[in-house]
């Protein structure tokens, strides 16, 4: 007990740097002493030492003869600890390990008593050799002692030595008669350490040592007290919250049996039958602390977690039969997890000065009192013209009254606010909001420069182990620059014109400013490297998919073999000259790519970047200090998520199977000053997605793919129309008369001619004028504008295709439409990897390959409603029964044909199979005033017209007509239509006399077709709303 008390006292009196130095010195002494006996195996020794210093145990896996016993006994000697090797055999009993009670007789009194005789486990370091050779009950006795660090016998507890460490081995070769530890027992080991065969040079050194000299004595260089003190320091090493979250996220991503498995990588779903448990998360964090202190810089970061993920997780992940069949190992699964599981955006570059002390500064700068002061100052800035009472300010800021009084006192002392408490009193800013900076407010609460003189206290501050005090000074100077550049007026602008009602929004804006200013500082650092942060013209770029496809496996392997041969030659003969080395072969393809940084991992001398562009979600770039130019490597260290860079270098494949550009050149193309939106697998705020589409495209690659697909579909459409002999034309968007459809237009005024104009609702009448003029086949992909509703399939501004063919009819148009839609579907299927006969759209699979269905308006109506569509009395009764409108506002009956059509649209259309593209033919003529009537129905109750509508996926895609070219009939229909409109409609429906004049000149018989492009793109891109296929859909302006 006194020894532990002494350790506490020593730790408490040391500074953060002294603690790091103590742990690192212990590690260096041990490594140096162990290397006198052990050749190679540096990774094994490091991991064993990490387990010892973090009070964990380890499982050693490797074939016999790899000096496992020698390694552990050497470590025990170097630490001046007792060592026992227990050889596990089938006849070993629990008491043979833990000890047993024996009967002793007192010779003087003749009384007998039980005395506990400790077993071999009562040593500080235990080697449990071939633990799988002993029965489960003996294994359980060892594992219980490992966990509890004590042995219970005869109702008495016997504490094991401290420190205490168990290293177990399993024989991987002989399986007959063995008892492999189940996963639940393996979970008790912090690490599973792989012992691999030594390299040829290392094995040669072993032979030389054994043949030429005896064993070197191992000296005790670090005693038990020093080990215990180092364990205590590591135990109290702070871990940032985002690092803990990453460790948890990594472990949870292994659990295929979780109820919510949405974030599980595909490889885990395919090959893992059981994932890691909660002990894994704890082990990751504990081991990361040891790693940071022993071989890192004392700071626990995401990269530290990644560095020890393999030994912590490899024995906690259970693979299924598919993994064995496909020769997938746990190493492959862990590599995949490290590639795909995201970390929080901050602190990826853990060695950066600001991030080194970030937690410490937040304790001082963003303490609760400072945050309250910022809230109060922001709220006062909203009320520059009057006093705000203390009670009102407390309500606005959500700050407790006792805290608010203290905050206001400090702000008044610094002359930021002025006023007084009490009846009739209040507070206001003492100068304009633009002259009050965040730095002023922070200094009012706790002067920022004073932090430099504060001691780094392990108990109170999260970055107490910052290895270099000068980094603290640099970071504080940077923050002073950042905070002084943000005024209360800036914050008000970001918060909007209304008073914020929640403190979360205020805090978010403050944080956003801090992050933006930090990025601006990184931009300045990039410029200081002699680089242009916003780039310049670059030729010969290829997209990321092209670069990925350019990988040449044979050339890459030849280069790796050549490099390996050169390394081996240097190991065999350290004095060999460069000219005598094997020739370096490098025929790997070189690529030059540009992309946005979506992931950055800093491993010190090697920085890994994942780039994204329109062609590929992620393409890996490796930036090595050895191979990349100095400017490029410096740039990699200063990159933020969202930056756009250009990388050039040869293609290789990493050990994890990832095609990678090993960059020898890296230059900036554009600096991103805003952090990525919160989420993390994309932007989820639907309104923000549409308002700030550029952010949506940044974080949701699927959005970009939809727009790219739209472009491909339009190219296919135009190409097919060109092949059919159609000529693309342009017609007016601004029109003196809106015609071609029954819709409400948008109006404007032309100042130059002083005339009212409307935006077109359809290009139809102008295209027909071109037929009159003699052009036989014309089309326009037009932007149309209709001042009507907004829903998932309607937008006031939309794109349509209209085409007209002289001497055709609506059957001609049906053949053309079916061909166009099918060929667009083939383009989409090729781009998305789907099949034309089963393209997904929501829950549907639509078949575009089979001939489209055909059904008449009349037949569809009867099949759905059970009576003929021209049974007008029954139709009106059915409409009344269903609650449809049958009378106008003034009580006069609505025309029969509109009652019939409402029944058709609401009831009959719903019976069309949405998975089968369907033409509905022969609509009532009264619904189609620009369409030629069917001659054989002119005497029917409801005459029909040569018109069809195409329905796909439950939506109307577009109509087609045999165009009416008789000017007299057309004029009569226009006038009939105008006579039936109400006063409101009469303001935008006009008689187009010029069009009638054109028909009098003579328009050839023709077929006309219209297709809604936006809806087609919805169908072919599997998008559920029209807003998802419009880059910038119509939105109501923000209220703030």
Coordinates of C-alpha atoms in Angstrom, one line a residue, residues 126-683:
X126 CA 3.2 -16.1 -16.9
X127 CA 3.7 -17.9 -20.2
X128 CA 0.7 -20.3 -20.6
X129 CA 2.2 -22.5 -23.3
X130 CA -0.2 -24.4 -25.7
X131 CA -3.3 -23.5 -23.6
X132 CA -5.5 -25.3 -26.1
X133 CA -4.0 -28.7 -25.0
X134 CA -5.7 -28.6 -21.6
X135 CA -9.4 -29.3 -20.7
X136 CA -11.8 -26.3 -20.4
X137 CA -12.0 -26.4 -16.6
X138 CA -8.2 -25.8 -16.4
X139 CA -8.4 -23.1 -19.0
X140 CA -11.2 -21.4 -17.0
X141 CA -9.2 -21.4 -13.9
X142 CA -6.4 -19.5 -15.6
X143 CA -8.8 -17.1 -17.3
X144 CA -10.6 -16.3 -14.1
X145 CA -7.3 -15.6 -12.3
X146 CA -6.3 -13.3 -15.3
X147 CA -9.6 -11.4 -15.0
X148 CA -9.8 -11.1 -11.3
X149 CA -6.1 -10.9 -10.6
X150 CA -6.6 -13.1 -7.6
X151 CA -7.1 -16.8 -6.7
X152 CA -9.8 -18.0 -4.3
X153 CA -9.2 -21.2 -2.3
X154 CA -11.0 -22.4 0.8
X155 CA -13.1 -19.3 0.8
X156 CA -10.0 -17.1 1.1
X157 CA -8.8 -14.7 -1.6
X158 CA -5.1 -14.6 -2.5
X159 CA -4.0 -11.6 -4.5
X160 CA -1.7 -12.2 -7.4
X161 CA 1.5 -10.1 -7.8
X162 CA 1.3 -6.6 -9.2
X163 CA 2.3 -6.1 -12.0
X164 CA 0.8 -9.3 -13.4
X165 CA 0.7 -10.3 -17.1
X166 CA -0.2 -13.5 -18.9
X167 CA 1.0 -14.4 -22.4
X168 CA -0.7 -17.5 -23.8
X169 CA 0.1 -19.5 -26.9
X170 CA -2.1 -22.0 -28.9
X171 CA -0.6 -24.7 -31.0
X172 CA -1.9 -24.0 -34.5
X173 CA -0.6 -27.2 -36.1
X174 CA -1.8 -30.2 -34.1
X175 CA -5.6 -30.1 -33.6
X176 CA -6.2 -33.7 -32.5
X177 CA -7.1 -33.9 -28.8
X178 CA -7.0 -30.1 -28.3
X179 CA -9.5 -27.7 -26.7
X180 CA -9.4 -24.4 -28.7
X181 CA -10.5 -21.5 -26.6
X182 CA -14.0 -20.3 -27.5
X183 CA -14.5 -16.7 -28.7
X184 CA -15.9 -15.7 -25.3
X185 CA -12.7 -16.7 -23.6
X186 CA -10.4 -15.3 -26.3
X187 CA -12.1 -12.0 -25.6
X188 CA -10.4 -11.8 -22.3
X189 CA -7.0 -11.2 -24.0
X190 CA -6.4 -7.6 -25.0
X191 CA -4.2 -8.6 -28.0
X192 CA -3.8 -11.5 -30.3
X193 CA -0.2 -11.1 -31.5
X194 CA 1.0 -12.8 -34.7
X195 CA 4.5 -14.2 -34.6
X196 CA 5.8 -14.5 -38.2
X197 CA 8.8 -16.2 -39.6
X198 CA 11.9 -13.9 -39.5
X199 CA 13.3 -12.5 -42.7
X200 CA 16.3 -14.2 -44.3
X201 CA 18.7 -11.6 -43.0
X202 CA 17.2 -11.9 -39.5
X203 CA 17.4 -15.7 -39.5
X204 CA 21.0 -15.5 -40.7
X205 CA 21.8 -13.2 -37.8
X206 CA 20.2 -15.7 -35.3
X207 CA 22.4 -18.5 -36.7
X208 CA 25.6 -16.3 -36.5
X209 CA 24.8 -15.3 -32.9
X210 CA 24.2 -18.9 -31.8
X211 CA 27.3 -20.2 -33.6
X212 CA 29.8 -17.6 -32.6
X213 CA 29.0 -16.4 -29.1
X214 CA 27.1 -17.4 -26.0
X215 CA 24.0 -15.9 -24.6
X216 CA 24.2 -12.2 -23.5
X217 CA 23.2 -11.6 -20.0
X218 CA 19.9 -9.7 -19.6
X219 CA 20.0 -6.9 -17.2
X220 CA 17.1 -5.5 -15.2
X221 CA 16.7 -2.0 -16.6
X222 CA 13.2 -1.2 -15.4
X223 CA 11.9 -2.3 -12.0
X224 CA 8.4 -3.2 -10.9
X225 CA 7.9 0.3 -9.3
X226 CA 8.7 2.0 -12.6
X227 CA 6.3 -0.4 -14.4
X228 CA 3.5 0.4 -12.0
X229 CA 4.1 4.1 -12.3
X230 CA 4.0 4.0 -16.1
X231 CA 0.8 1.9 -15.9
X232 CA -0.8 4.6 -13.8
X233 CA 0.3 7.4 -16.2
X234 CA -1.0 5.5 -19.2
X235 CA -4.3 4.8 -17.4
X236 CA -4.9 8.5 -16.8
X237 CA -3.8 9.5 -20.3
X238 CA -6.7 11.6 -21.7
X239 CA -8.7 10.4 -24.7
X240 CA -10.7 12.9 -26.8
X241 CA -14.4 12.1 -27.1
X242 CA -14.2 11.8 -30.9
X243 CA -11.5 9.2 -30.6
X244 CA -13.7 7.1 -28.2
X245 CA -16.6 7.5 -30.7
X246 CA -14.4 6.2 -33.5
X247 CA -13.3 3.2 -31.5
X248 CA -17.0 2.4 -30.7
X249 CA -18.0 3.0 -34.3
X250 CA -15.2 0.6 -35.5
X251 CA -16.3 -2.2 -33.1
X252 CA -20.1 -1.8 -33.8
X253 CA -19.3 -2.0 -37.5
X254 CA -18.3 -5.7 -36.9
X255 CA -21.7 -6.7 -35.5
X256 CA -23.8 -8.2 -38.2
X257 CA -26.3 -9.3 -35.6
X258 CA -27.2 -5.7 -34.5
X259 CA -30.8 -4.7 -34.9
X260 CA -29.6 -1.6 -36.8
X261 CA -27.1 -2.9 -39.3
X262 CA -27.4 0.0 -41.7
X263 CA -23.7 1.1 -41.3
X264 CA -22.2 -2.4 -41.6
X265 CA -19.7 -2.7 -44.5
X266 CA -20.6 -5.3 -47.2
X267 CA -17.5 -7.4 -46.4
X268 CA -18.7 -7.8 -42.8
X269 CA -22.2 -8.7 -43.9
X270 CA -20.8 -11.3 -46.3
X271 CA -18.0 -12.9 -44.2
X272 CA -18.6 -12.3 -40.5
X273 CA -20.9 -14.5 -38.4
X274 CA -20.2 -12.8 -35.1
X275 CA -18.6 -9.4 -34.3
X276 CA -16.6 -8.0 -31.4
X277 CA -18.2 -7.3 -28.0
X278 CA -18.0 -4.3 -25.7
X279 CA -14.6 -5.4 -24.3
X280 CA -13.1 -4.7 -27.7
X281 CA -14.0 -1.0 -27.5
X282 CA -12.4 -0.8 -24.1
X283 CA -9.3 -2.6 -25.3
X284 CA -9.0 -0.3 -28.3
X285 CA -8.9 2.8 -26.1
X286 CA -6.6 1.3 -23.4
X287 CA -4.2 0.0 -26.0
X288 CA -4.3 3.3 -28.0
X289 CA -3.2 5.1 -24.8
X290 CA -0.3 2.8 -24.4
X291 CA 0.6 3.1 -28.1
X292 CA 0.5 6.9 -27.9
X293 CA 2.8 7.0 -24.9
X294 CA 5.2 4.3 -26.0
X295 CA 5.7 4.9 -29.7
X296 CA 3.7 8.0 -30.4
X297 CA 3.7 11.6 -29.3
X298 CA 1.6 11.2 -26.2
X299 CA -1.6 12.2 -28.0
X300 CA -4.4 9.7 -28.5
X301 CA -5.8 10.2 -32.0
X302 CA -7.9 8.3 -34.5
X303 CA -4.7 7.2 -36.2
X304 CA -3.6 5.6 -32.9
X305 CA -6.8 3.5 -32.8
X306 CA -6.1 2.4 -36.4
X307 CA -2.5 1.5 -35.5
X308 CA -3.6 -1.1 -32.9
X309 CA -6.9 -2.2 -34.5
X310 CA -5.5 -5.5 -35.9
X311 CA -4.1 -7.1 -32.7
X312 CA -7.2 -5.9 -30.7
X313 CA -9.9 -7.1 -33.1
X314 CA -8.4 -10.1 -35.0
X315 CA -9.4 -12.7 -32.3
X316 CA -12.8 -11.1 -31.6
X317 CA -14.2 -11.4 -35.1
X318 CA -15.7 -14.8 -36.0
X319 CA -15.7 -15.5 -39.8
X320 CA -18.3 -17.7 -41.5
X321 CA -17.9 -20.5 -44.0
X322 CA -18.1 -18.1 -47.0
X323 CA -14.9 -16.4 -45.7
X324 CA -13.1 -19.7 -45.6
X325 CA -14.3 -20.6 -49.1
X326 CA -13.2 -17.2 -50.5
X327 CA -10.0 -17.3 -48.5
X328 CA -10.9 -14.1 -46.7
X329 CA -9.1 -13.6 -43.3
X330 CA -9.9 -11.4 -40.3
X331 CA -7.0 -9.2 -41.5
X332 CA -8.8 -8.5 -44.7
X333 CA -12.0 -7.7 -42.8
X334 CA -10.2 -5.3 -40.4
X335 CA -8.4 -3.6 -43.3
X336 CA -11.8 -3.1 -44.9
X337 CA -13.2 -1.6 -41.7
X338 CA -10.3 0.8 -41.4
X339 CA -10.9 1.9 -45.0
X340 CA -14.7 2.4 -44.7
X341 CA -15.6 3.3 -41.1
X342 CA -15.5 7.1 -40.9
X343 CA -13.9 9.2 -38.2
X344 CA -15.1 12.6 -37.1
X345 CA -13.8 15.3 -39.3
X346 CA -11.6 17.0 -36.6
X347 CA -8.2 15.8 -35.3
X348 CA -7.4 13.7 -38.3
X349 CA -3.9 15.4 -38.3
X350 CA -3.2 14.8 -34.7
X351 CA 0.2 16.3 -34.8
X352 CA -1.0 19.7 -35.9
X353 CA -0.3 22.3 -33.3
X354 CA -3.8 23.5 -32.9
X355 CA -5.2 20.0 -32.5
X356 CA -2.4 19.1 -30.1
X357 CA -3.8 21.5 -27.5
X358 CA -7.4 21.7 -28.7
X359 CA -9.0 20.0 -25.7
X360 CA -6.9 22.0 -23.3
X361 CA -7.8 25.3 -24.9
X362 CA -11.5 24.4 -25.0
X363 CA -11.5 23.9 -21.2
X364 CA -10.2 27.5 -20.9
X365 CA -11.7 29.3 -23.8
X366 CA -15.0 27.6 -24.3
X367 CA -15.8 27.0 -20.7
X368 CA -19.4 27.3 -19.6
X369 CA -18.9 30.9 -18.3
X370 CA -17.3 31.9 -21.6
X371 CA -20.1 30.4 -23.6
X372 CA -22.7 32.2 -21.4
X373 CA -20.8 35.5 -22.1
X374 CA -20.9 34.9 -25.8
X375 CA -24.6 34.2 -25.7
X376 CA -25.4 37.3 -23.7
X377 CA -23.3 39.5 -26.0
X378 CA -24.9 38.1 -29.1
X379 CA -28.4 38.8 -27.7
X380 CA -27.5 42.3 -26.7
X381 CA -26.1 42.9 -30.3
X382 CA -29.7 42.2 -31.6
X383 CA -31.0 45.1 -29.5
X384 CA -28.6 48.0 -30.2
X385 CA -31.2 50.7 -29.6
X386 CA -32.5 49.9 -26.1
X387 CA -31.7 48.4 -22.8
X388 CA -32.4 44.8 -22.1
X389 CA -33.4 43.8 -18.6
X390 CA -31.6 41.0 -16.8
X391 CA -34.7 38.9 -16.6
X392 CA -35.4 39.3 -20.3
X393 CA -31.7 38.6 -21.1
X394 CA -31.9 35.4 -19.0
X395 CA -35.0 34.3 -20.9
X396 CA -33.3 34.9 -24.3
X397 CA -30.0 33.3 -23.5
X398 CA -31.3 30.4 -21.3
X399 CA -28.5 31.3 -18.8
X400 CA -29.3 30.9 -15.1
X401 CA -29.7 34.2 -13.4
X402 CA -26.8 33.7 -10.9
X403 CA -24.4 33.0 -13.8
X404 CA -25.8 35.8 -15.9
X405 CA -25.1 38.3 -13.1
X406 CA -21.5 37.2 -12.9
X407 CA -21.1 37.3 -16.7
X408 CA -22.5 40.8 -17.0
X409 CA -20.3 42.0 -14.2
X410 CA -17.2 40.7 -16.0
X411 CA -18.4 42.1 -19.4
X412 CA -19.1 45.5 -17.8
X413 CA -15.6 45.6 -16.2
X414 CA -14.1 45.1 -19.7
X415 CA -16.3 47.9 -21.1
X416 CA -18.1 45.5 -23.5
X417 CA -21.5 46.2 -22.0
X418 CA -22.9 49.0 -19.9
X419 CA -25.9 49.3 -17.7
X420 CA -27.2 48.3 -14.3
X421 CA -29.4 45.8 -12.6
X422 CA -32.7 46.4 -10.8
X423 CA -36.1 48.0 -11.5
X424 CA -35.9 50.2 -14.6
X425 CA -32.4 49.1 -15.4
X426 CA -30.9 47.0 -18.1
X427 CA -27.9 46.4 -20.3
X428 CA -26.7 47.2 -23.8
X429 CA -23.4 47.0 -25.7
X430 CA -21.1 49.9 -25.0
X431 CA -20.0 50.1 -28.7
X432 CA -21.3 48.9 -32.1
X433 CA -21.6 45.1 -32.6
X434 CA -19.0 45.3 -35.4
X435 CA -16.4 46.6 -33.0
X436 CA -16.9 43.8 -30.4
X437 CA -15.0 40.6 -31.3
X438 CA -15.1 37.2 -30.0
X439 CA -11.7 37.7 -28.6
X440 CA -12.9 40.7 -26.6
X441 CA -15.6 38.5 -24.9
X442 CA -13.2 35.7 -24.2
X443 CA -10.6 38.0 -22.7
X444 CA -13.3 39.5 -20.5
X445 CA -13.9 36.1 -18.9
X446 CA -10.4 34.7 -18.9
X447 CA -7.6 36.5 -20.7
X448 CA -6.3 34.2 -23.4
X449 CA -2.6 35.1 -23.1
X450 CA -2.7 34.2 -19.4
X451 CA -3.1 30.5 -20.5
X452 CA 0.5 30.4 -21.6
X453 CA 1.7 30.8 -18.0
X454 CA -0.7 28.2 -16.6
X455 CA 0.8 24.8 -15.7
X456 CA -0.4 21.8 -17.6
X457 CA -2.2 19.8 -14.9
X458 CA -2.9 16.1 -15.7
X459 CA -6.2 16.0 -13.6
X460 CA -7.8 19.1 -15.0
X461 CA -6.9 19.5 -18.6
X462 CA -7.5 17.2 -21.5
X463 CA -4.3 17.9 -23.4
X464 CA -2.0 17.8 -20.3
X465 CA 0.4 15.5 -22.2
X466 CA 1.2 18.0 -25.0
X467 CA 4.8 17.1 -25.7
X468 CA 6.0 20.6 -26.7
X469 CA 5.0 23.7 -24.8
X470 CA 5.9 25.9 -27.8
X471 CA 3.0 24.2 -29.7
X472 CA 0.7 25.6 -27.1
X473 CA 2.0 29.1 -27.7
X474 CA 1.7 28.7 -31.5
X475 CA -1.9 27.5 -31.1
X476 CA -2.9 30.3 -28.8
X477 CA -1.4 32.9 -31.2
X478 CA -3.4 31.3 -34.0
X479 CA -6.6 31.4 -32.0
X480 CA -6.0 35.0 -31.0
X481 CA -5.9 35.8 -34.7
X482 CA -9.0 33.8 -35.4
X483 CA -11.2 35.1 -32.6
X484 CA -10.2 38.7 -33.2
X485 CA -11.4 38.5 -36.8
X486 CA -15.0 37.6 -35.8
X487 CA -17.3 40.3 -34.5
X488 CA -20.7 40.1 -33.0
X489 CA -22.1 41.6 -36.2
X490 CA -20.6 38.7 -38.1
X491 CA -22.4 36.2 -35.8
X492 CA -25.7 38.1 -36.1
X493 CA -25.4 37.9 -39.9
X494 CA -24.9 34.1 -39.7
X495 CA -27.7 33.6 -37.2
X496 CA -30.2 35.5 -39.4
X497 CA -32.2 38.6 -38.8
X498 CA -34.4 37.2 -36.0
X499 CA -33.5 36.5 -32.4
X500 CA -32.3 32.9 -32.0
X501 CA -34.5 31.0 -29.5
X502 CA -32.1 28.2 -28.9
X503 CA -28.5 28.2 -27.6
X504 CA -27.6 25.3 -29.9
X505 CA -27.9 27.5 -32.9
X506 CA -25.7 30.2 -31.3
X507 CA -23.0 27.6 -30.3
X508 CA -23.1 26.1 -33.8
X509 CA -22.4 29.4 -35.4
X510 CA -19.5 30.1 -33.1
X511 CA -18.1 26.7 -33.8
X512 CA -18.6 27.2 -37.6
X513 CA -16.6 30.5 -37.4
X514 CA -13.8 28.7 -35.5
X515 CA -13.6 26.0 -38.1
X516 CA -13.7 28.4 -41.0
X517 CA -11.0 30.5 -39.6
X518 CA -8.9 27.5 -38.9
X519 CA -9.3 26.5 -42.6
X520 CA -8.3 30.0 -43.6
X521 CA -5.2 29.6 -41.5
X522 CA -4.4 26.4 -43.4
X523 CA -4.9 28.2 -46.7
X524 CA -2.3 30.8 -45.6
X525 CA 0.1 28.0 -44.7
X526 CA -0.4 26.5 -48.1
X527 CA 0.4 29.8 -49.8
X528 CA 3.5 30.0 -47.6
X529 CA 4.7 26.8 -49.2
X530 CA 4.8 28.7 -52.5
X531 CA 1.6 27.0 -53.8
X532 CA -1.5 28.7 -55.3
X533 CA -4.4 27.6 -53.0
X534 CA -6.9 28.1 -55.8
X535 CA -4.9 26.4 -58.5
X536 CA -4.6 27.1 -62.2
X537 CA -5.1 25.5 -65.6
X538 CA -4.2 21.8 -65.7
X539 CA -4.1 19.6 -68.8
X540 CA -4.1 15.8 -69.4
X541 CA -6.3 15.1 -66.4
X542 CA -8.2 11.8 -66.3
X543 CA -11.2 11.1 -64.1
X544 CA -10.9 8.8 -61.1
X545 CA -12.6 5.8 -62.7
X546 CA -10.3 6.0 -65.7
X547 CA -7.3 6.2 -63.4
X548 CA -8.5 3.2 -61.3
X549 CA -9.1 1.2 -64.5
X550 CA -5.6 2.0 -65.8
X551 CA -3.9 -0.2 -63.1
X552 CA -1.5 -2.8 -64.5
X553 CA -1.1 -5.7 -62.1
X554 CA 1.9 -7.2 -64.0
X555 CA 3.8 -3.9 -64.2
X556 CA 3.1 -3.3 -60.5
X557 CA 4.3 -6.7 -59.5
X558 CA 7.5 -6.3 -61.6
X559 CA 8.2 -3.1 -59.8
X560 CA 7.6 -4.6 -56.4
X561 CA 9.9 -7.6 -57.2
X562 CA 12.6 -5.2 -58.4
X563 CA 12.4 -3.1 -55.3
X564 CA 12.5 -6.2 -53.1
X565 CA 15.5 -7.5 -55.0
X566 CA 17.3 -4.2 -54.4
X567 CA 16.4 -4.2 -50.7
X568 CA 17.6 -7.8 -50.3
X569 CA 20.9 -6.9 -52.1
X570 CA 21.4 -4.0 -49.6
X571 CA 20.7 -6.3 -46.6
X572 CA 23.0 -8.9 -47.9
X573 CA 25.8 -6.4 -48.7
X574 CA 25.3 -3.0 -46.9
X575 CA 28.3 -1.6 -48.7
X576 CA 27.0 -2.4 -52.2
X577 CA 27.2 0.5 -54.7
X578 CA 24.1 1.9 -56.5
X579 CA 25.5 0.8 -59.8
X580 CA 25.8 -2.8 -58.6
X581 CA 22.2 -3.0 -57.4
X582 CA 19.6 -4.9 -59.5
X583 CA 18.0 -2.7 -62.2
X584 CA 14.9 -0.9 -61.0
X585 CA 12.0 -1.7 -63.2
X586 CA 9.1 0.7 -63.2
X587 CA 6.6 0.4 -66.1
X588 CA 3.6 1.2 -63.9
X589 CA 1.1 3.5 -65.6
X590 CA 1.2 7.1 -64.4
X591 CA -2.0 9.0 -63.8
X592 CA -2.8 12.6 -63.2
X593 CA -6.1 13.1 -61.4
X594 CA -8.1 15.8 -59.6
X595 CA -10.7 15.3 -56.9
X596 CA -12.2 16.5 -53.6
X597 CA -10.7 15.2 -50.4
X598 CA -13.3 13.1 -48.6
X599 CA -10.9 11.3 -46.2
X600 CA -7.4 12.2 -44.9
X601 CA -5.3 10.0 -42.6
X602 CA -1.9 11.3 -41.4
X603 CA 0.5 8.5 -40.5
X604 CA 3.5 10.8 -40.0
X605 CA 5.7 10.2 -43.0
X606 CA 2.8 8.9 -45.1
X607 CA -0.5 10.7 -45.7
X608 CA -3.4 8.8 -47.1
X609 CA -6.1 10.7 -49.1
X610 CA -9.4 9.5 -50.6
X611 CA -10.5 11.7 -53.5
X612 CA -13.9 11.8 -55.0
X613 CA -15.2 13.1 -58.4
X614 CA -18.2 12.5 -60.6
X615 CA -16.9 9.1 -61.8
X616 CA -15.9 7.5 -58.5
X617 CA -16.8 7.8 -54.8
X618 CA -13.3 7.2 -53.5
X619 CA -9.8 6.8 -55.1
X620 CA -6.8 6.4 -52.8
X621 CA -3.8 8.7 -53.0
X622 CA -0.6 8.0 -51.0
X623 CA 1.6 11.0 -50.3
X624 CA 5.0 9.8 -48.9
X625 CA 7.6 12.1 -47.5
X626 CA 10.2 10.0 -49.3
X627 CA 8.6 9.9 -52.7
X628 CA 6.7 13.2 -53.0
X629 CA 8.2 16.6 -53.5
X630 CA 8.6 18.8 -50.4
X631 CA 5.8 21.2 -51.4
X632 CA 3.4 18.3 -52.1
X633 CA 4.1 16.6 -48.8
X634 CA 3.7 19.9 -46.9
X635 CA 0.4 20.4 -48.7
X636 CA -0.9 17.0 -47.7
X637 CA -0.3 17.9 -44.0
X638 CA -2.4 21.0 -44.4
X639 CA -5.4 19.6 -46.3
X640 CA -8.9 19.8 -44.9
X641 CA -11.9 17.7 -45.9
X642 CA -13.4 19.2 -49.0
X643 CA -10.2 20.6 -50.5
X644 CA -9.7 19.9 -54.2
X645 CA -6.3 18.7 -55.2
X646 CA -4.4 17.4 -58.2
X647 CA -2.2 14.4 -57.8
X648 CA 0.2 12.7 -60.2
X649 CA 2.1 9.5 -59.8
X650 CA 2.3 5.8 -60.7
X651 CA -0.4 3.3 -59.8
X652 CA 0.2 0.5 -57.3
X653 CA -1.9 -1.8 -55.1
X654 CA -1.6 -1.7 -51.4
X655 CA -1.4 -4.8 -49.1
X656 CA -5.2 -4.3 -48.5
X657 CA -5.9 -4.6 -52.2
X658 CA -6.6 -1.0 -52.9
X659 CA -5.5 0.5 -56.2
X660 CA -3.5 3.6 -55.2
X661 CA -1.8 6.5 -56.9
X662 CA 1.6 6.8 -55.2
X663 CA 1.9 10.6 -55.7
X664 CA 5.2 12.2 -56.5
X665 CA 3.4 15.5 -57.2
X666 CA 0.5 17.1 -55.2
X667 CA -0.8 20.6 -55.9
X668 CA -3.9 22.4 -54.7
X669 CA -6.8 23.3 -57.0
X670 CA -9.2 24.9 -54.6
X671 CA -9.3 25.5 -50.9
X672 CA -12.6 24.6 -49.1
X673 CA -13.3 27.1 -46.3
X674 CA -16.4 25.5 -44.8
X675 CA -16.5 22.1 -43.0
X676 CA -18.5 19.3 -44.4
X677 CA -22.2 19.2 -43.3
X678 CA -22.9 17.2 -40.2
X679 CA -24.4 13.7 -40.7
X680 CA -22.0 11.5 -41.4
X681 CA -22.9 9.5 -44.6
X682 CA -24.3 12.5 -46.4
X683 CA -26.6 15.5 -46.1

